[in-house]
Amino acid sequence: MNTRVKQLVIGLLGCALSFFMLFLGLWQMEVFQSQADNSAAARASSPAVDLEENLVNNKVGDLYGRQVSAKGTWLAGPQFLVGTEYPLQVVGALRTEGGRTLTVVRGSIPKGASIPKPPRGKASVTGVILPTQAKESVPLPADAPQGTLGSVRLEQLAQSWPAPMIDGFVTQSAEASAAQSLGATSPEIPDIGGGKTRNRGYALQWWAFAGFGFVATAVAVRSVGRSTTAG
């Protein structure tokens, strides 16, 4: 077997093995992400717990991503439109029975629609509670009403509603939104780290092995060439 053939065989085998290890790493990472998604979905669909009864020092704590419920009355104060495209989300505030202000995504409205006033009297809100959204420099619709926000930022909303503010917001169900003459809005369930860490560790290990395999293959191919030249 001449040198070129030897180098070709070593290169093909080494690359094939390295690509296989790379694939194993990708597979392990997919398993990790799938577990995280399933865990987040299961958490979000679990039975609702009373929000105020489970606050820790007036903080949401580890309730993020869970179904919660709260009772109170809707504030007649300012309502906000949020979003980067139509339909825009309608964000209002519920003054809870415990005297706190809960930010609520009431639903959505299409382009040109006016915001329906929140219902009067006692109300109950149920939905997944999420943390404040990051400040983002995102373009708003060119014809968005003045005052439209790019994201649900509680720090910004707190300037218009009474304290104390609960450090999380809830998105109403489609049924609750329809009852207020609003369109449905789906919450973006956060990654709560539900994937098993060992699967992510396996992925990193396989990728490290793959990288080593490519390097070792290159060294082996070059060594065959050198040994033949020396001989």
mmCIF file of C-alpha atoms in Angstrom:
data_model
loop_
_atom_site.group_PDB
_atom_site.id
_atom_site.type_symbol
_atom_site.label_atom_id
_atom_site.label_comp_id
_atom_site.label_asym_id
_atom_site.label_seq_id
_atom_site.Cartn_x
_atom_site.Cartn_y
_atom_site.Cartn_z
ATOM 1 C CA MET A 1 0.000 0.000 0.000
ATOM 2 C CA ASN A 2 1.605 3.260 -1.091
ATOM 3 C CA THR A 3 1.812 6.384 1.057
ATOM 4 C CA ARG A 4 -1.065 8.243 -0.585
ATOM 5 C CA VAL A 5 -3.435 5.342 -0.055
ATOM 6 C CA LYS A 6 -2.360 4.971 3.573
ATOM 7 C CA GLN A 7 -2.921 8.665 4.192
ATOM 8 C CA LEU A 8 -6.318 8.500 2.494
ATOM 9 C CA VAL A 9 -7.432 5.489 4.548
ATOM 10 C CA ILE A 10 -6.240 7.026 7.830
ATOM 11 C CA GLY A 11 -7.832 10.366 6.970
ATOM 12 C CA LEU A 12 -11.185 8.835 6.031
ATOM 13 C CA LEU A 13 -11.348 6.595 9.085
ATOM 14 C CA GLY A 14 -10.248 9.366 11.440
ATOM 15 C CA CYS A 15 -12.685 11.898 9.998
ATOM 16 C CA ALA A 16 -15.536 9.381 10.011
ATOM 17 C CA LEU A 17 -14.927 8.589 13.672
ATOM 18 C CA SER A 18 -14.622 12.274 14.563
ATOM 19 C CA PHE A 19 -17.842 13.156 12.720
ATOM 20 C CA PHE A 20 -19.596 10.294 14.507
ATOM 21 C CA MET A 21 -18.491 11.700 17.879
ATOM 22 C CA LEU A 22 -19.638 15.139 16.763
ATOM 23 C CA PHE A 23 -23.038 13.663 15.934
ATOM 24 C CA LEU A 24 -23.213 12.003 19.363
ATOM 25 C CA GLY A 25 -22.574 15.385 20.973
ATOM 26 C CA LEU A 26 -25.377 16.985 18.971
ATOM 27 C CA TRP A 27 -27.706 14.141 19.918
ATOM 28 C CA GLN A 28 -26.932 14.546 23.622
ATOM 29 C CA MET A 29 -27.558 18.282 23.388
ATOM 30 C CA GLU A 30 -30.906 17.642 21.694
ATOM 31 C CA VAL A 31 -31.808 15.280 24.540
ATOM 32 C CA PHE A 32 -30.859 17.985 27.041
ATOM 33 C CA GLN A 33 -32.971 20.628 25.267
ATOM 34 C CA SER A 34 -35.909 18.255 24.888
ATOM 35 C CA GLN A 35 -35.845 17.491 28.600
ATOM 36 C CA ALA A 36 -35.735 21.214 29.383
ATOM 37 C CA ASP A 37 -38.681 21.949 27.080
ATOM 38 C CA ASN A 38 -40.741 19.088 28.499
ATOM 39 C CA SER A 39 -39.938 20.166 32.041
ATOM 40 C CA ALA A 40 -40.932 23.763 31.324
ATOM 41 C CA ALA A 41 -44.170 22.654 29.639
ATOM 42 C CA ALA A 42 -45.038 20.346 32.543
ATOM 43 C CA ARG A 43 -44.341 23.119 35.048
ATOM 44 C CA ALA A 44 -46.482 25.589 33.107
ATOM 45 C CA SER A 45 -49.406 23.147 32.901
ATOM 46 C CA SER A 46 -49.343 22.181 36.578
ATOM 47 C CA PRO A 47 -52.304 23.212 38.787
ATOM 48 C CA ALA A 48 -52.365 26.898 39.660
ATOM 49 C CA VAL A 49 -51.215 28.001 43.122
ATOM 50 C CA ASP A 50 -52.321 31.128 44.948
ATOM 51 C CA LEU A 51 -49.780 33.797 44.032
ATOM 52 C CA GLU A 52 -49.913 35.916 47.168
ATOM 53 C CA GLU A 53 -49.847 32.933 49.491
ATOM 54 C CA ASN A 54 -46.619 31.742 47.873
ATOM 55 C CA LEU A 55 -44.681 34.995 47.667
ATOM 56 C CA VAL A 56 -41.401 35.040 49.595
ATOM 57 C CA ASN A 57 -40.728 38.457 51.094
ATOM 58 C CA ASN A 58 -43.056 39.907 48.461
ATOM 59 C CA LYS A 59 -40.974 38.249 45.736
ATOM 60 C CA VAL A 60 -42.075 35.630 43.198
ATOM 61 C CA GLY A 61 -39.023 33.480 43.961
ATOM 62 C CA ASP A 62 -39.176 30.068 42.304
ATOM 63 C CA LEU A 63 -42.734 30.511 41.008
ATOM 64 C CA TYR A 64 -41.550 31.703 37.601
ATOM 65 C CA GLY A 65 -42.899 29.461 34.864
ATOM 66 C CA ARG A 66 -45.756 28.143 37.047
ATOM 67 C CA GLN A 67 -49.490 28.632 36.866
ATOM 68 C CA VAL A 68 -50.639 31.093 39.528
ATOM 69 C CA SER A 69 -53.917 32.723 40.442
ATOM 70 C CA ALA A 70 -54.710 36.041 42.073
ATOM 71 C CA LYS A 71 -57.872 37.898 43.078
ATOM 72 C CA GLY A 72 -58.485 41.623 43.185
ATOM 73 C CA THR A 73 -59.862 44.485 41.109
ATOM 74 C CA TRP A 74 -58.655 45.897 37.804
ATOM 75 C CA LEU A 75 -57.043 49.314 37.934
ATOM 76 C CA ALA A 76 -58.781 51.842 35.728
ATOM 77 C CA GLY A 77 -55.442 53.613 35.243
ATOM 78 C CA PRO A 78 -53.277 53.492 32.137
ATOM 79 C CA GLN A 79 -53.282 50.437 29.910
ATOM 80 C CA PHE A 80 -50.264 49.788 27.690
ATOM 81 C CA LEU A 81 -49.732 48.310 24.257
ATOM 82 C CA VAL A 82 -46.691 46.053 23.916
ATOM 83 C CA GLY A 83 -45.147 44.361 20.904
ATOM 84 C CA THR A 84 -43.071 44.707 17.775
ATOM 85 C CA GLU A 85 -45.801 43.648 15.344
ATOM 86 C CA TYR A 86 -49.567 43.387 15.194
ATOM 87 C CA PRO A 87 -51.587 42.233 17.001
ATOM 88 C CA LEU A 88 -50.246 44.176 19.986
ATOM 89 C CA GLN A 89 -50.538 42.938 23.546
ATOM 90 C CA VAL A 90 -52.740 44.842 25.974
ATOM 91 C CA VAL A 91 -51.136 45.111 29.403
ATOM 92 C CA GLY A 92 -53.104 46.181 32.461
ATOM 93 C CA ALA A 93 -52.838 45.944 36.224
ATOM 94 C CA LEU A 94 -54.758 44.035 38.874
ATOM 95 C CA ARG A 95 -54.793 45.419 42.413
ATOM 96 C CA THR A 96 -54.754 42.237 44.455
ATOM 97 C CA GLU A 97 -56.651 41.578 47.654
ATOM 98 C CA GLY A 98 -53.325 41.784 49.459
ATOM 99 C CA GLY A 99 -52.740 45.343 48.258
ATOM 100 C CA ARG A 100 -50.151 44.554 45.597
ATOM 101 C CA THR A 101 -50.125 45.416 41.896
ATOM 102 C CA LEU A 102 -49.924 42.516 39.457
ATOM 103 C CA THR A 103 -49.051 43.167 35.819
ATOM 104 C CA VAL A 104 -51.336 41.228 33.472
ATOM 105 C CA VAL A 105 -51.228 40.697 29.720
ATOM 106 C CA ARG A 106 -54.968 40.911 29.204
ATOM 107 C CA GLY A 107 -54.935 39.855 25.557
ATOM 108 C CA SER A 108 -54.270 41.434 22.178
ATOM 109 C CA ILE A 109 -55.824 43.845 19.699
ATOM 110 C CA PRO A 110 -55.437 44.154 15.933
ATOM 111 C CA LYS A 111 -54.254 47.236 14.112
ATOM 112 C CA GLY A 112 -56.544 50.217 14.548
ATOM 113 C CA ALA A 113 -58.594 48.735 17.406
ATOM 114 C CA SER A 114 -59.152 50.577 20.659
ATOM 115 C CA ILE A 115 -58.322 49.102 24.057
ATOM 116 C CA PRO A 116 -61.409 47.777 25.872
ATOM 117 C CA LYS A 117 -61.722 49.005 29.433
ATOM 118 C CA PRO A 118 -61.011 46.386 32.100
ATOM 119 C CA PRO A 119 -64.027 44.854 33.868
ATOM 120 C CA ARG A 120 -65.336 46.444 37.052
ATOM 121 C CA GLY A 121 -65.766 44.704 40.368
ATOM 122 C CA LYS A 122 -63.930 41.731 41.783
ATOM 123 C CA ALA A 123 -61.839 39.732 39.371
ATOM 124 C CA SER A 124 -59.697 36.597 39.300
ATOM 125 C CA VAL A 125 -56.653 36.115 37.096
ATOM 126 C CA THR A 126 -54.941 32.800 36.308
ATOM 127 C CA GLY A 127 -51.897 32.221 34.124
ATOM 128 C CA VAL A 128 -48.191 31.482 33.933
ATOM 129 C CA ILE A 129 -46.110 34.035 35.816
ATOM 130 C CA LEU A 130 -42.965 35.238 34.075
ATOM 131 C CA PRO A 131 -40.126 37.620 34.988
ATOM 132 C CA THR A 132 -39.732 41.095 33.547
ATOM 133 C CA GLN A 133 -38.573 41.067 29.964
ATOM 134 C CA ALA A 134 -35.169 42.438 29.014
ATOM 135 C CA LYS A 135 -34.779 45.941 27.700
ATOM 136 C CA GLU A 136 -34.369 45.666 23.971
ATOM 137 C CA SER A 137 -33.785 48.215 21.255
ATOM 138 C CA VAL A 138 -36.300 46.723 18.872
ATOM 139 C CA PRO A 139 -38.193 48.552 16.122
ATOM 140 C CA LEU A 140 -41.875 49.115 16.807
ATOM 141 C CA PRO A 141 -44.504 49.037 14.063
ATOM 142 C CA ALA A 142 -44.217 52.258 12.069
ATOM 143 C CA ASP A 143 -47.861 53.117 12.755
ATOM 144 C CA ALA A 144 -47.969 51.920 16.366
ATOM 145 C CA PRO A 145 -49.882 54.209 18.749
ATOM 146 C CA GLN A 146 -47.793 56.613 20.758
ATOM 147 C CA GLY A 147 -46.546 55.067 23.980
ATOM 148 C CA THR A 148 -46.317 51.506 22.615
ATOM 149 C CA LEU A 149 -43.617 49.485 24.391
ATOM 150 C CA GLY A 150 -41.298 46.902 22.888
ATOM 151 C CA SER A 151 -41.464 44.479 25.829
ATOM 152 C CA VAL A 152 -43.129 43.942 29.203
ATOM 153 C CA ARG A 153 -40.630 45.772 31.399
ATOM 154 C CA LEU A 154 -41.932 45.933 34.948
ATOM 155 C CA GLU A 155 -39.471 48.675 35.935
ATOM 156 C CA GLN A 156 -41.021 50.919 33.311
ATOM 157 C CA LEU A 157 -44.615 50.017 34.122
ATOM 158 C CA ALA A 158 -44.019 50.618 37.835
ATOM 159 C CA GLN A 159 -43.779 54.339 37.093
ATOM 160 C CA SER A 160 -47.488 54.406 36.198
ATOM 161 C CA TRP A 161 -49.009 52.009 38.717
ATOM 162 C CA PRO A 162 -49.138 52.034 42.533
ATOM 163 C CA ALA A 163 -46.609 50.194 44.663
ATOM 164 C CA PRO A 164 -45.826 47.581 45.741
ATOM 165 C CA MET A 165 -45.427 45.825 42.387
ATOM 166 C CA ILE A 166 -45.170 42.050 42.165
ATOM 167 C CA ASP A 167 -41.941 41.203 40.295
ATOM 168 C CA GLY A 168 -43.590 39.134 37.605
ATOM 169 C CA PHE A 169 -46.414 39.312 35.082
ATOM 170 C CA VAL A 170 -49.202 36.943 34.104
ATOM 171 C CA THR A 171 -50.693 36.265 30.676
ATOM 172 C CA GLN A 172 -54.419 35.525 30.714
ATOM 173 C CA SER A 173 -55.916 32.494 29.012
ATOM 174 C CA ALA A 174 -57.614 32.792 25.640
ATOM 175 C CA GLU A 175 -60.995 32.362 27.313
ATOM 176 C CA ALA A 176 -60.341 35.176 29.794
ATOM 177 C CA SER A 177 -59.114 37.439 27.006
ATOM 178 C CA ALA A 178 -62.197 36.727 24.898
ATOM 179 C CA ALA A 179 -64.399 37.630 27.881
ATOM 180 C CA GLN A 180 -62.778 41.078 27.786
ATOM 181 C CA SER A 181 -63.255 41.420 23.999
ATOM 182 C CA LEU A 182 -59.571 40.799 23.351
ATOM 183 C CA GLY A 183 -57.661 38.342 21.200
ATOM 184 C CA ALA A 184 -55.616 35.486 22.619
ATOM 185 C CA THR A 185 -51.962 35.874 23.605
ATOM 186 C CA SER A 186 -49.602 32.982 24.288
ATOM 187 C CA PRO A 187 -46.907 33.369 26.960
ATOM 188 C CA GLU A 188 -43.303 32.609 26.050
ATOM 189 C CA ILE A 189 -42.403 29.887 28.543
ATOM 190 C CA PRO A 190 -38.847 30.453 29.799
ATOM 191 C CA ASP A 191 -36.080 27.867 29.944
ATOM 192 C CA ILE A 192 -36.038 26.840 33.601
ATOM 193 C CA GLY A 193 -33.035 24.559 33.270
ATOM 194 C CA GLY A 194 -34.984 21.320 33.427
ATOM 195 C CA GLY A 195 -32.618 19.323 31.244
ATOM 196 C CA LYS A 196 -30.327 16.880 32.958
ATOM 197 C CA THR A 197 -26.895 18.400 33.372
ATOM 198 C CA ARG A 198 -25.216 15.083 32.636
ATOM 199 C CA ASN A 199 -26.568 15.108 29.061
ATOM 200 C CA ARG A 200 -25.050 18.518 28.455
ATOM 201 C CA GLY A 201 -21.807 17.236 29.988
ATOM 202 C CA TYR A 202 -21.850 14.221 27.672
ATOM 203 C CA ALA A 203 -22.338 16.548 24.697
ATOM 204 C CA LEU A 204 -19.326 18.633 25.658
ATOM 205 C CA GLN A 205 -17.247 15.492 26.148
ATOM 206 C CA TRP A 206 -18.160 14.088 22.730
ATOM 207 C CA TRP A 207 -17.355 17.418 21.080
ATOM 208 C CA ALA A 208 -13.996 17.486 22.852
ATOM 209 C CA PHE A 209 -13.303 13.919 21.646
ATOM 210 C CA ALA A 210 -14.311 14.925 18.115
ATOM 211 C CA GLY A 211 -11.938 17.878 18.154
ATOM 212 C CA PHE A 212 -9.136 15.671 19.423
ATOM 213 C CA GLY A 213 -9.980 13.105 16.731
ATOM 214 C CA PHE A 214 -9.625 15.637 13.920
ATOM 215 C CA VAL A 215 -6.286 16.818 15.304
ATOM 216 C CA ALA A 216 -5.030 13.249 15.826
ATOM 217 C CA THR A 217 -6.081 12.308 12.294
ATOM 218 C CA ALA A 218 -4.171 15.222 10.807
ATOM 219 C CA VAL A 219 -1.088 14.343 12.852
ATOM 220 C CA ALA A 220 -1.299 10.671 11.841
ATOM 221 C CA VAL A 221 -1.644 11.487 8.139
ATOM 222 C CA ARG A 222 1.323 13.815 8.308
ATOM 223 C CA SER A 223 3.383 11.255 10.252
ATOM 224 C CA VAL A 224 2.808 8.588 7.590
ATOM 225 C CA GLY A 225 4.085 10.965 4.964
ATOM 226 C CA ARG A 226 7.157 11.867 6.986
ATOM 227 C CA SER A 227 8.052 8.283 7.832
ATOM 228 C CA THR A 228 7.821 7.278 4.188
ATOM 229 C CA THR A 229 10.013 10.190 3.141
ATOM 230 C CA ALA A 230 12.555 9.342 5.818
ATOM 231 C CA GLY A 231 12.574 5.705 4.747
#
